[in-house]
Amino acid sequence: MGRTKTIFSKRRYDMIYTLQNESLTVQICDLGAELRSAVCRADGTEYLWQRDPRFWGDTAPWLFPICSRFYGGKYTYEGNTYEMGCHGFARKLPYTVTEQSATTLTLQLSECEETLKSYPFAFLFTISYRLEGATLSCTATMKNKDGKVMPATFGAHPGFNVPMGGCGKFEDYYLDFGEGASPDEIILTDDCFDSGRRMAYPLREGRYLDLKRSLFAIDGHFFANVPEAVTLRSDSAPHAVTIRYPGSRYFGFWTESDPDADFLCLEPWNGLPSYANGEIEDLAEKNDMFRLQPGAEKSFVVAIDFQ
C-alpha cells in the first residue's frame, strides 16, 4: 500500500491511500473516507469522475447520518432545533485509519465537538474497503455508542466517467437492471423533497434505461422496488461497471444536465429526503431512518465490479 500527501487546505493535508492488485489501482482519501480513483491496470482507464468543481466537486461521498435533506435544513430533537446540510456531515470530515494492507483499508469516524452541534449522539461510522480481482467491496457500518435510541441512515454516491475511457458519447450508455425489473419511481418535488407519490417506471425490454441529458433537467431519479445490482455500459465501449447493493432500500442515478458533465452517479440509499409538507421534522419521527438501540450497529455493502 502506498500513501501520498495532497494539500487540501491551510489547516490540514488529505492523506491518499493506494490499494493495488493485478487488475486495479484504487485510491481512497481520509477526508470523507472517499473513493477517489479506480484505474484499470491493463490500459490505464480511469473509471471514476475526477471532481471537476464546475459540475460536481466530489467523486464518491458516503452519506451519514441522513440521505438528502431536511426541509429547511433543520430538524428538532427533544425540544431542541439542529441544522444539518444535505447528505449529513460524514463526507466532509477526516477519518482515522484503523487497519490497512495492500488490498484493504478501514477508516473510522466518531462523534466530536463539530458533529455534536448538528447531531446529538455518540456514534462510530466505519468504512471498510477490500480489493479482490476487479471488484472493490465497500462496507459501511454505523454503531450507536450512546445511551439512547439513535435515528440514522446511510447511503453511497459514487460517480463514474461517462463516457468511459473516452469511448462514445453520454447517450450511447444505458443502465441494465436485469431481466424482469419493475422499479417504482419516487416522485420528488422540483426542490427535491419526497412528494409521497410513487409511479411505475417503464424500462426498455423490461430491463434497460437509456441515458439522455433531458432526464436530468431538474435533478436525478430515485427508485424503489429495484433489483440488488445495476450495470452501466455501452454496447460500443470495452469497459463497464456493475454496482451491487444487497439490502439497500432505494437506488438513484444523477448527473448534471450540462453536456460537458461527463459523469453519472449510481446511488444506493437507505433513506429519503423529508416529505414536501413544509414542516420542520422531529428526528425521532423522520421517515426512512434506522433506529438503533444503545450498542446496536447496522451495516450495508456496496460492491463495484469494474469490467
Coordinates of C-alpha atoms in Angstrom, one line a residue, residues 8-291:
F8 CA -6.4 20.2 1.0
S9 CA -6.4 23.5 2.9
K10 CA -4.2 25.6 5.1
R11 CA -5.3 23.6 8.1
R12 CA -4.6 20.0 7.1
Y13 CA -3.4 17.6 4.5
D14 CA -5.5 15.0 2.7
M15 CA -4.0 11.5 3.0
I16 CA -4.4 9.4 -0.1
Y17 CA -4.2 5.6 0.4
T18 CA -3.5 3.3 -2.5
L19 CA -4.8 -0.2 -2.9
Q20 CA -3.5 -2.3 -5.8
N21 CA -3.6 -5.7 -7.3
E22 CA -3.2 -7.2 -10.8
S23 CA -6.4 -5.7 -12.0
L24 CA -6.9 -2.3 -10.4
T25 CA -5.2 0.7 -8.7
V26 CA -7.6 2.3 -6.3
Q27 CA -7.1 5.5 -4.3
I28 CA -9.0 6.4 -1.1
C29 CA -8.9 9.7 0.8
D30 CA -9.1 10.1 4.5
L31 CA -11.4 13.1 4.0
G32 CA -14.8 11.6 4.0
A33 CA -13.3 8.1 3.5
E34 CA -13.9 8.8 -0.1
L35 CA -13.0 6.6 -3.0
R36 CA -11.1 9.0 -5.4
S37 CA -9.8 6.8 -8.2
A38 CA -10.1 3.4 -9.8
V39 CA -7.8 2.7 -12.7
C40 CA -7.7 -0.3 -14.9
R41 CA -4.1 -1.5 -14.9
A42 CA -4.3 -3.2 -18.3
D43 CA -5.0 0.1 -20.3
G44 CA -5.0 3.0 -17.8
T45 CA -8.7 3.7 -18.0
E46 CA -10.0 5.8 -15.1
Y47 CA -13.5 4.7 -14.1
L48 CA -14.3 7.4 -11.6
W49 CA -15.3 11.0 -12.0
Q50 CA -12.4 13.3 -11.1
R51 CA -14.0 16.1 -9.1
D52 CA -14.5 18.9 -11.6
P53 CA -15.9 21.7 -9.5
R54 CA -17.7 23.3 -12.5
F55 CA -20.2 20.5 -12.3
W56 CA -19.6 18.4 -9.1
G57 CA -16.7 18.6 -6.8
D58 CA -16.9 15.1 -5.3
T59 CA -16.1 11.6 -6.5
A60 CA -17.8 9.1 -4.2
P61 CA -19.0 10.5 -0.9
W62 CA -20.6 8.5 1.9
L63 CA -23.9 9.8 3.3
F64 CA -24.5 9.7 7.0
P65 CA -26.5 10.2 9.2
I66 CA -29.0 11.3 6.6
C67 CA -29.5 10.9 2.8
S68 CA -30.6 14.0 1.0
R69 CA -32.0 16.8 3.1
F70 CA -34.3 18.1 5.8
Y71 CA -37.0 20.6 5.0
G72 CA -35.4 24.0 5.7
G73 CA -32.1 22.3 6.5
K74 CA -33.3 21.8 10.1
Y75 CA -34.9 19.3 12.4
T76 CA -35.9 19.1 16.1
Y77 CA -35.0 16.5 18.7
E78 CA -36.0 16.5 22.4
G79 CA -37.2 20.1 22.1
N80 CA -34.1 21.5 20.5
T81 CA -33.5 22.6 16.9
Y82 CA -30.5 21.5 14.9
E83 CA -29.2 22.4 11.5
M84 CA -27.8 19.8 9.1
G85 CA -26.7 20.1 5.5
C86 CA -27.6 17.9 2.6
H87 CA -26.4 14.3 3.0
G88 CA -25.1 14.9 6.5
F89 CA -21.5 15.5 7.7
A90 CA -19.7 12.2 7.2
R91 CA -18.5 13.2 3.7
K92 CA -16.8 16.4 5.0
L93 CA -14.7 15.2 7.9
P94 CA -11.3 13.4 8.2
Y95 CA -11.4 9.7 9.2
T96 CA -8.9 7.7 11.2
V97 CA -7.3 4.7 9.5
T98 CA -7.5 1.7 11.8
E99 CA -6.4 -1.2 9.5
Q100 CA -4.6 -1.3 6.2
S101 CA -2.9 -3.8 3.9
A102 CA -2.0 -3.9 0.2
T103 CA -5.6 -4.6 -0.7
T104 CA -7.7 -3.5 2.3
L105 CA -8.4 -0.3 4.2
T106 CA -10.6 0.5 7.2
L107 CA -11.4 4.1 8.3
Q108 CA -13.5 5.3 11.2
L109 CA -15.3 8.5 12.2
S110 CA -16.7 9.1 15.6
E111 CA -18.6 12.0 17.3
C112 CA -16.7 15.2 18.0
E113 CA -17.5 18.7 19.0
E114 CA -18.4 19.6 15.5
T115 CA -20.8 16.7 14.9
L116 CA -22.5 17.1 18.2
K117 CA -23.6 20.6 17.2
S118 CA -25.7 19.1 14.4
Y119 CA -26.3 15.6 15.7
P120 CA -26.5 15.0 19.4
F121 CA -25.4 11.3 19.5
A122 CA -22.2 9.4 20.2
F123 CA -21.6 7.1 17.2
L124 CA -19.0 5.2 15.3
F125 CA -19.1 5.2 11.5
T126 CA -16.8 2.7 9.8
I127 CA -15.9 2.3 6.1
S128 CA -14.0 -0.8 5.1
Y129 CA -12.6 -1.4 1.6
R130 CA -11.5 -4.7 0.1
L131 CA -10.0 -5.1 -3.3
E132 CA -10.3 -8.6 -4.8
G133 CA -9.7 -9.1 -8.5
A134 CA -11.6 -6.4 -10.4
T135 CA -14.1 -5.9 -7.6
L136 CA -13.9 -3.3 -4.8
S137 CA -16.2 -4.2 -1.9
C138 CA -17.1 -1.4 0.5
T139 CA -18.8 -2.0 3.8
A140 CA -20.3 0.9 5.8
T141 CA -21.2 0.3 9.4
M142 CA -22.9 2.7 11.8
K143 CA -22.9 2.0 15.5
N144 CA -24.8 3.6 18.4
K145 CA -22.4 4.4 21.2
D146 CA -25.0 6.5 23.0
G147 CA -27.3 5.6 25.8
K148 CA -30.4 6.5 23.9
V149 CA -32.0 5.3 20.6
M150 CA -30.1 6.8 17.6
P151 CA -32.1 7.6 14.4
A152 CA -29.7 7.4 11.4
T153 CA -29.4 6.1 7.9
F154 CA -26.7 5.9 5.2
G155 CA -26.0 5.8 1.5
A156 CA -23.4 5.8 -1.2
H157 CA -22.9 8.3 -4.0
P158 CA -20.2 7.2 -6.4
G159 CA -19.7 9.0 -9.7
F160 CA -18.4 7.2 -12.8
N161 CA -17.0 8.6 -16.0
V162 CA -19.4 8.6 -18.9
P163 CA -18.2 8.0 -21.5
M164 CA -15.6 5.6 -20.0
G165 CA -12.1 5.8 -21.4
G166 CA -13.4 8.4 -24.0
C167 CA -15.4 5.7 -25.8
G168 CA -18.5 7.1 -27.4
K169 CA -20.8 9.8 -26.0
F170 CA -23.1 10.0 -23.0
E171 CA -26.2 9.0 -24.9
D172 CA -24.5 5.7 -26.0
Y173 CA -24.7 4.4 -22.4
Y174 CA -27.5 2.7 -20.6
L175 CA -28.4 1.1 -17.3
D176 CA -29.1 -2.6 -17.2
F177 CA -31.3 -3.6 -14.2
G178 CA -31.5 -7.2 -15.2
E179 CA -34.4 -9.3 -16.6
G180 CA -37.8 -8.7 -15.2
A181 CA -37.1 -5.5 -13.3
S182 CA -40.1 -3.3 -12.5
P183 CA -38.9 -0.3 -10.5
D184 CA -41.2 2.3 -9.0
E185 CA -40.0 5.9 -9.3
I186 CA -40.1 8.0 -6.1
I187 CA -41.6 11.3 -7.3
L188 CA -39.7 14.2 -5.9
T189 CA -40.7 17.8 -6.0
D190 CA -38.7 20.3 -8.0
D191 CA -36.8 21.2 -4.8
C192 CA -36.0 17.5 -4.2
F193 CA -38.4 16.6 -1.4
D194 CA -40.5 13.5 -1.2
S195 CA -44.0 14.1 -2.7
G196 CA -45.2 10.8 -1.2
R197 CA -46.1 9.6 -4.7
R198 CA -44.8 6.5 -6.5
M199 CA -45.1 5.6 -10.1
A200 CA -44.1 2.6 -12.2
Y201 CA -41.1 3.4 -14.4
P202 CA -41.1 1.7 -17.8
L203 CA -37.8 0.1 -18.9
R204 CA -36.9 -0.8 -22.4
E205 CA -37.4 -4.6 -22.9
G206 CA -38.2 -4.7 -19.2
R207 CA -34.6 -4.1 -18.1
Y208 CA -32.8 -1.2 -19.9
L209 CA -32.8 2.5 -19.2
D210 CA -31.2 4.6 -21.9
L211 CA -29.3 7.7 -20.8
K212 CA -30.1 11.1 -22.2
R213 CA -29.5 14.6 -20.8
S214 CA -33.1 15.5 -20.7
L215 CA -33.6 13.0 -17.9
F216 CA -31.7 15.4 -15.6
A217 CA -33.3 18.7 -16.5
I218 CA -34.5 19.1 -12.9
D219 CA -32.4 16.5 -10.9
G220 CA -31.8 12.8 -10.6
H221 CA -34.2 9.9 -10.3
F222 CA -34.8 7.5 -7.4
F223 CA -36.4 4.1 -7.5
A224 CA -37.9 1.7 -5.0
N225 CA -38.6 -1.9 -5.7
V226 CA -35.3 -2.4 -7.6
P227 CA -33.0 -5.4 -8.1
E228 CA -29.8 -5.5 -6.0
A229 CA -27.5 -4.7 -8.9
V230 CA -27.3 -2.5 -11.9
T231 CA -24.8 -2.2 -14.7
L232 CA -23.7 0.9 -16.5
R233 CA -22.4 0.2 -20.1
S234 CA -22.4 1.0 -23.8
D235 CA -22.5 -1.7 -26.5
S236 CA -19.6 0.1 -28.2
A237 CA -17.3 0.5 -25.2
P238 CA -14.9 -2.1 -23.8
H239 CA -15.4 -1.0 -20.2
A240 CA -18.5 -1.2 -17.9
V241 CA -19.2 -1.1 -14.2
T242 CA -21.7 -3.1 -12.1
I243 CA -22.7 -1.8 -8.7
R244 CA -24.2 -4.3 -6.2
Y245 CA -26.1 -3.2 -3.1
P246 CA -27.8 -6.1 -1.4
G247 CA -30.4 -5.0 1.1
S248 CA -30.4 -1.3 0.2
R249 CA -33.9 0.2 0.1
Y250 CA -33.5 2.6 -2.9
F251 CA -31.4 3.2 -5.9
G252 CA -30.8 6.6 -7.6
F253 CA -28.9 7.9 -10.6
W254 CA -27.9 11.5 -11.2
T255 CA -25.8 13.9 -13.2
E256 CA -25.9 17.5 -14.3
S257 CA -27.9 18.3 -17.5
D258 CA -24.9 20.2 -18.9
P259 CA -23.5 18.2 -21.9
D260 CA -19.9 18.7 -20.6
A261 CA -20.7 17.0 -17.3
D262 CA -19.2 13.6 -18.3
F263 CA -20.3 11.5 -15.3
L264 CA -23.2 9.6 -13.8
C265 CA -23.7 8.8 -10.1
L266 CA -25.1 5.4 -9.1
E267 CA -26.6 5.8 -5.6
P268 CA -27.8 3.0 -3.3
W269 CA -29.6 4.7 -0.4
N270 CA -31.3 3.6 2.7
G271 CA -33.1 6.9 3.3
L272 CA -35.0 9.6 1.5
P273 CA -35.5 13.4 1.9
S274 CA -38.1 14.9 4.1
Y275 CA -41.7 14.9 2.9
A276 CA -42.7 18.1 1.0
N277 CA -45.1 19.3 3.6
G278 CA -43.3 22.5 4.7
E279 CA -42.8 21.3 8.2
I280 CA -39.6 21.0 10.3
E281 CA -39.4 17.4 11.3
D282 CA -38.8 15.7 14.6
L283 CA -35.8 13.4 14.1
A284 CA -37.4 10.7 16.2
E285 CA -40.3 10.5 13.7
K286 CA -38.5 11.1 10.4
N287 CA -39.3 8.7 7.5
D288 CA -36.8 6.1 6.4
M289 CA -34.4 6.1 9.4
F290 CA -33.0 3.1 11.2
R291 CA -33.5 3.5 14.9

